Amino acid sequence: MDMRYTYDGIELAYSIEGQGDTIVLLHGWGCDRNIWRPTVEFLGNSYRIIAVDFAGFGQSQEPNKVWGVEEYTRSIEALMQELGVESPILFGHSFGGRVSLLYASRNRCSGVVLTDAAGVRPKRSFSYYRKVYTYKLMKHLLPLLIGQHKAQMLLEQRRAKSGSSDYNRASQMMRAILSKCVNEDLCHVMPKIEASTLLFWGDRDTATPLSDGQKMERLIANSMLVVAEGCGHFAMLENPELWQKSVENFLKMNR
């Protein structure tokens, strides 16, 4: 059943299916709740599943100010309070992992499943910082040298060549939000997570590398890491058999 909830003036879309203990599905950047459809299909007969479109994705409205992980987490906390959910099982992929980590660090959860999750601030090379600060310098100087219109065209061309696909596809507001969220490091909240945690990772993930999952395993006390060999950032879709088996075993152990 598709539903709507208004948080901070923003309409969020979500769906509820099935009955039983509550699982909350949180998608990654550039995706929406539909990415969880295969997971819903094998869990829907045993659980009550809430799948959310984050603000700015799917059928949910875009924030009217620059949100960080804190604001996204508060929106999920508010929705859970509205629905009377006290101890959900959280599933987070990529960006959804960021929100899951912060949520689980300060709320009671019956379990946490993180797959190719973000939350460890990436190590940056010298070339990265050179590129970033060169762009910032151009952004301030070019309008003065060649005018606003030409400057904007050149900056857009540079951004298209050097920016990530997520960044290039996003609106101006969502670009600002992505820039804020991607630089937030959540390692400090990981030791506060008390719930049993399953980490499911592709060993060829280049967006959130396996080393991130290994670090989370060290920092989250009651956690275990399952590695999907030959898989990338969408390991749950690339190896659905291992994903299903790992999730079912984890849920059985924590009932």
Coordinates of C-alpha atoms in Angstrom, one line a residue:
M1 CA 0.0 0.0 0.0
D2 CA 1.5 3.3 -1.1
M3 CA 1.2 6.1 1.5
R4 CA 2.4 9.7 2.2
Y5 CA 3.8 11.4 5.3
T6 CA 4.7 15.0 5.6
Y7 CA 7.9 15.9 7.5
D8 CA 9.2 19.5 7.8
G9 CA 6.9 20.5 5.0
I10 CA 8.3 17.7 2.7
E11 CA 6.0 14.9 1.5
L12 CA 7.6 11.5 1.8
A13 CA 6.4 8.5 -0.1
Y14 CA 6.5 5.0 1.4
S15 CA 4.8 1.6 1.1
I16 CA 3.8 -1.0 3.7
E17 CA 3.5 -4.7 2.8
G18 CA 3.0 -7.9 4.8
Q19 CA 2.6 -8.6 8.5
G20 CA 4.9 -9.5 11.4
D21 CA 8.0 -7.8 12.8
T22 CA 8.9 -4.6 11.0
I23 CA 11.7 -4.3 8.5
V24 CA 12.5 -0.8 7.2
L25 CA 14.2 -0.6 3.8
L26 CA 16.4 2.4 3.0
H27 CA 17.8 2.8 -0.5
G28 CA 21.0 4.3 -1.8
W29 CA 21.7 7.6 -3.6
G30 CA 20.2 7.9 -7.1
C31 CA 17.8 5.0 -6.4
D32 CA 14.4 4.6 -4.8
R33 CA 12.5 2.0 -2.8
N34 CA 11.9 -0.1 -5.9
I35 CA 15.5 -1.4 -5.7
W36 CA 14.3 -3.5 -2.8
R37 CA 11.6 -5.3 -4.8
P38 CA 13.5 -8.7 -4.9
T39 CA 14.1 -8.5 -1.1
V40 CA 10.4 -7.7 -0.5
E41 CA 9.4 -10.7 -2.5
F42 CA 11.3 -13.2 -0.4
L43 CA 10.6 -11.6 3.0
G44 CA 7.1 -10.2 2.5
N45 CA 5.3 -13.3 3.7
S46 CA 7.0 -13.2 7.1
Y47 CA 7.5 -9.6 7.9
R48 CA 5.8 -6.2 7.8
I49 CA 8.0 -4.3 5.4
I50 CA 8.2 -0.5 5.1
A51 CA 10.0 0.8 2.1
V52 CA 10.7 4.6 2.0
D53 CA 11.7 7.0 -0.8
F54 CA 14.1 9.4 0.8
A55 CA 13.4 13.1 0.3
G56 CA 14.5 14.1 -3.2
F57 CA 14.1 10.5 -4.6
G58 CA 11.4 8.4 -6.1
Q59 CA 8.0 9.9 -5.4
S60 CA 9.2 12.0 -2.4
Q61 CA 9.6 15.7 -2.6
E62 CA 13.0 17.4 -2.6
P63 CA 14.1 19.2 0.6
N64 CA 13.8 23.0 0.5
K65 CA 17.1 23.4 2.3
V66 CA 20.4 21.6 2.4
W67 CA 19.9 18.4 4.4
G68 CA 22.7 16.3 5.9
V69 CA 22.6 12.7 7.2
E70 CA 21.1 14.2 10.4
E71 CA 18.1 15.6 8.7
Y72 CA 17.5 12.4 6.6
T73 CA 17.7 10.3 9.8
R74 CA 15.3 12.6 11.7
S75 CA 12.8 12.2 8.8
I76 CA 12.9 8.4 9.2
E77 CA 12.7 8.7 13.0
A78 CA 9.7 10.9 12.7
L79 CA 8.0 8.4 10.3
M80 CA 8.7 5.5 12.6
Q81 CA 7.1 7.5 15.5
E82 CA 4.1 8.3 13.3
L83 CA 3.7 4.6 12.5
G84 CA 4.3 3.4 16.1
V85 CA 7.4 1.4 15.2
E86 CA 9.6 1.0 18.2
S87 CA 12.3 -1.5 17.3
P88 CA 12.6 -2.0 13.6
I89 CA 15.0 -4.2 11.6
L90 CA 16.9 -1.7 9.4
F91 CA 18.2 -2.5 5.9
G92 CA 20.4 0.1 4.4
H93 CA 22.2 0.1 1.0
S94 CA 24.8 2.7 0.2
F95 CA 23.5 6.1 1.3
G96 CA 20.7 4.2 3.2
G97 CA 23.5 2.7 5.2
R98 CA 24.5 6.2 6.5
V99 CA 21.0 6.8 7.8
S100 CA 20.8 3.3 9.2
L101 CA 24.1 3.7 11.1
L102 CA 23.0 7.0 12.7
Y103 CA 19.5 5.7 13.4
A104 CA 20.8 2.5 15.1
S105 CA 23.3 4.4 17.1
R106 CA 20.6 6.3 19.1
N107 CA 17.4 4.2 18.7
R108 CA 16.5 0.7 19.7
C109 CA 16.6 -1.8 16.7
S110 CA 16.0 -5.5 16.5
G111 CA 18.7 -5.8 13.9
V112 CA 20.7 -4.0 11.2
V113 CA 21.6 -5.1 7.7
L114 CA 24.0 -3.0 5.8
T115 CA 24.9 -3.8 2.2
D116 CA 27.7 -1.9 0.4
A117 CA 27.0 0.9 2.9
A118 CA 28.4 4.4 3.0
G119 CA 29.5 5.9 6.3
V120 CA 33.3 5.8 6.2
R121 CA 34.7 9.0 4.9
P122 CA 36.8 8.1 1.7
K123 CA 40.5 8.7 1.7
R124 CA 41.3 11.5 -0.7
S125 CA 44.4 11.8 -2.9
F126 CA 46.3 15.0 -3.6
S127 CA 44.9 15.0 -7.2
Y128 CA 41.4 15.0 -5.8
Y129 CA 42.0 18.1 -3.6
R130 CA 43.7 19.8 -6.5
K131 CA 40.7 19.2 -8.7
V132 CA 38.3 20.4 -6.1
Y133 CA 40.1 23.6 -5.2
T134 CA 40.8 24.4 -8.9
Y135 CA 37.1 24.2 -9.5
K136 CA 36.3 26.4 -6.6
L137 CA 38.9 29.0 -7.8
M138 CA 37.4 28.9 -11.3
K139 CA 33.9 29.3 -9.8
H140 CA 34.9 32.6 -8.2
L141 CA 37.2 34.0 -10.8
L142 CA 35.7 33.1 -14.2
P143 CA 32.5 35.3 -13.8
L144 CA 34.8 38.3 -13.2
L145 CA 37.0 37.5 -16.2
I146 CA 34.5 36.3 -18.9
G147 CA 31.1 37.1 -17.5
Q148 CA 28.5 35.0 -15.7
H149 CA 26.9 33.3 -18.7
K150 CA 30.2 32.0 -20.3
A151 CA 31.5 31.1 -16.9
Q152 CA 28.5 29.0 -16.1
M153 CA 28.9 27.1 -19.5
L154 CA 32.5 26.4 -18.8
L155 CA 31.9 25.2 -15.3
E156 CA 29.1 22.9 -16.4
Q157 CA 31.4 21.4 -19.0
R158 CA 34.1 20.8 -16.4
R159 CA 31.6 19.3 -14.0
A160 CA 30.2 17.0 -16.6
K161 CA 33.8 15.7 -17.3
S162 CA 35.0 15.3 -13.8
G163 CA 31.9 14.9 -11.6
S164 CA 30.3 11.7 -10.6
S165 CA 27.2 10.5 -12.4
D166 CA 25.2 10.9 -9.2
Y167 CA 26.3 14.5 -8.9
N168 CA 25.8 15.4 -12.6
R169 CA 22.2 14.0 -12.7
A170 CA 21.2 15.8 -9.5
S171 CA 19.4 19.1 -9.2
Q172 CA 21.3 22.1 -7.7
M173 CA 19.7 21.4 -4.3
M174 CA 20.5 17.7 -4.4
R175 CA 24.1 18.4 -5.5
A176 CA 24.5 20.5 -2.4
I177 CA 23.0 17.8 -0.3
L178 CA 25.2 15.1 -1.8
S179 CA 28.3 17.2 -1.3
K180 CA 27.4 17.6 2.4
C181 CA 26.5 14.0 3.0
V182 CA 29.4 12.3 1.2
N183 CA 31.9 14.2 3.5
E184 CA 30.2 13.1 6.7
D185 CA 32.2 10.4 8.6
L186 CA 30.1 8.2 10.9
C187 CA 32.8 6.0 12.4
H188 CA 32.3 7.7 15.7
V189 CA 28.7 6.4 16.0
M190 CA 29.4 2.9 15.0
P191 CA 30.6 1.7 18.5
K192 CA 27.3 2.9 19.9
I193 CA 25.3 0.4 17.8
E194 CA 24.1 -2.4 20.1
A195 CA 21.9 -4.3 17.6
S196 CA 23.2 -7.4 15.8
T197 CA 24.5 -6.3 12.4
L198 CA 25.0 -8.1 9.1
L199 CA 27.4 -6.5 6.7
F200 CA 27.0 -7.8 3.1
W201 CA 29.7 -6.5 0.7
G202 CA 30.9 -6.9 -2.9
D203 CA 34.7 -7.4 -3.0
R204 CA 34.8 -5.3 -6.2
D205 CA 32.8 -2.4 -4.9
T206 CA 34.6 0.8 -5.9
A207 CA 32.1 3.2 -4.5
T208 CA 32.2 1.9 -0.9
P209 CA 35.2 -0.5 -0.9
L210 CA 35.4 -3.7 1.0
S211 CA 37.8 -2.0 3.4
D212 CA 34.8 0.1 4.6
G213 CA 32.9 -3.0 5.5
Q214 CA 35.9 -4.4 7.3
K215 CA 36.2 -1.2 9.3
M216 CA 32.6 -1.3 10.2
E217 CA 33.0 -4.9 11.4
R218 CA 35.8 -3.8 13.7
L219 CA 33.8 -0.8 15.1
I220 CA 30.3 -2.4 15.5
A221 CA 30.6 -4.8 18.4
N222 CA 28.0 -7.4 17.4
S223 CA 28.6 -7.6 13.6
M224 CA 29.5 -10.1 11.0
L225 CA 30.8 -9.5 7.4
V226 CA 29.7 -11.6 4.4
V227 CA 31.7 -11.0 1.2
A228 CA 30.1 -11.6 -2.2
E229 CA 33.0 -12.4 -4.5
G230 CA 33.1 -10.8 -7.9
C231 CA 30.4 -8.3 -7.0
G232 CA 30.4 -4.5 -7.0
H233 CA 28.3 -1.8 -5.3
F234 CA 25.0 -3.7 -5.8
A235 CA 26.1 -7.0 -4.4
M236 CA 22.5 -7.8 -3.2
L237 CA 21.3 -7.7 -6.8
E238 CA 24.4 -9.2 -8.3
N239 CA 24.4 -12.3 -6.1
P240 CA 20.8 -12.7 -5.0
E241 CA 21.2 -16.3 -3.9
L242 CA 23.9 -15.4 -1.3
W243 CA 22.1 -12.3 -0.3
Q244 CA 18.9 -14.2 0.4
K245 CA 20.6 -17.0 2.3
S246 CA 22.7 -14.5 4.4
V247 CA 19.6 -12.4 5.2
E248 CA 17.4 -15.3 6.1
N249 CA 20.1 -16.9 8.3
F250 CA 20.7 -13.5 10.1
L251 CA 17.0 -12.9 10.7
K252 CA 16.6 -16.5 12.0
M253 CA 19.5 -16.1 14.4
N254 CA 18.1 -12.8 15.8
R255 CA 14.5 -13.8 16.3

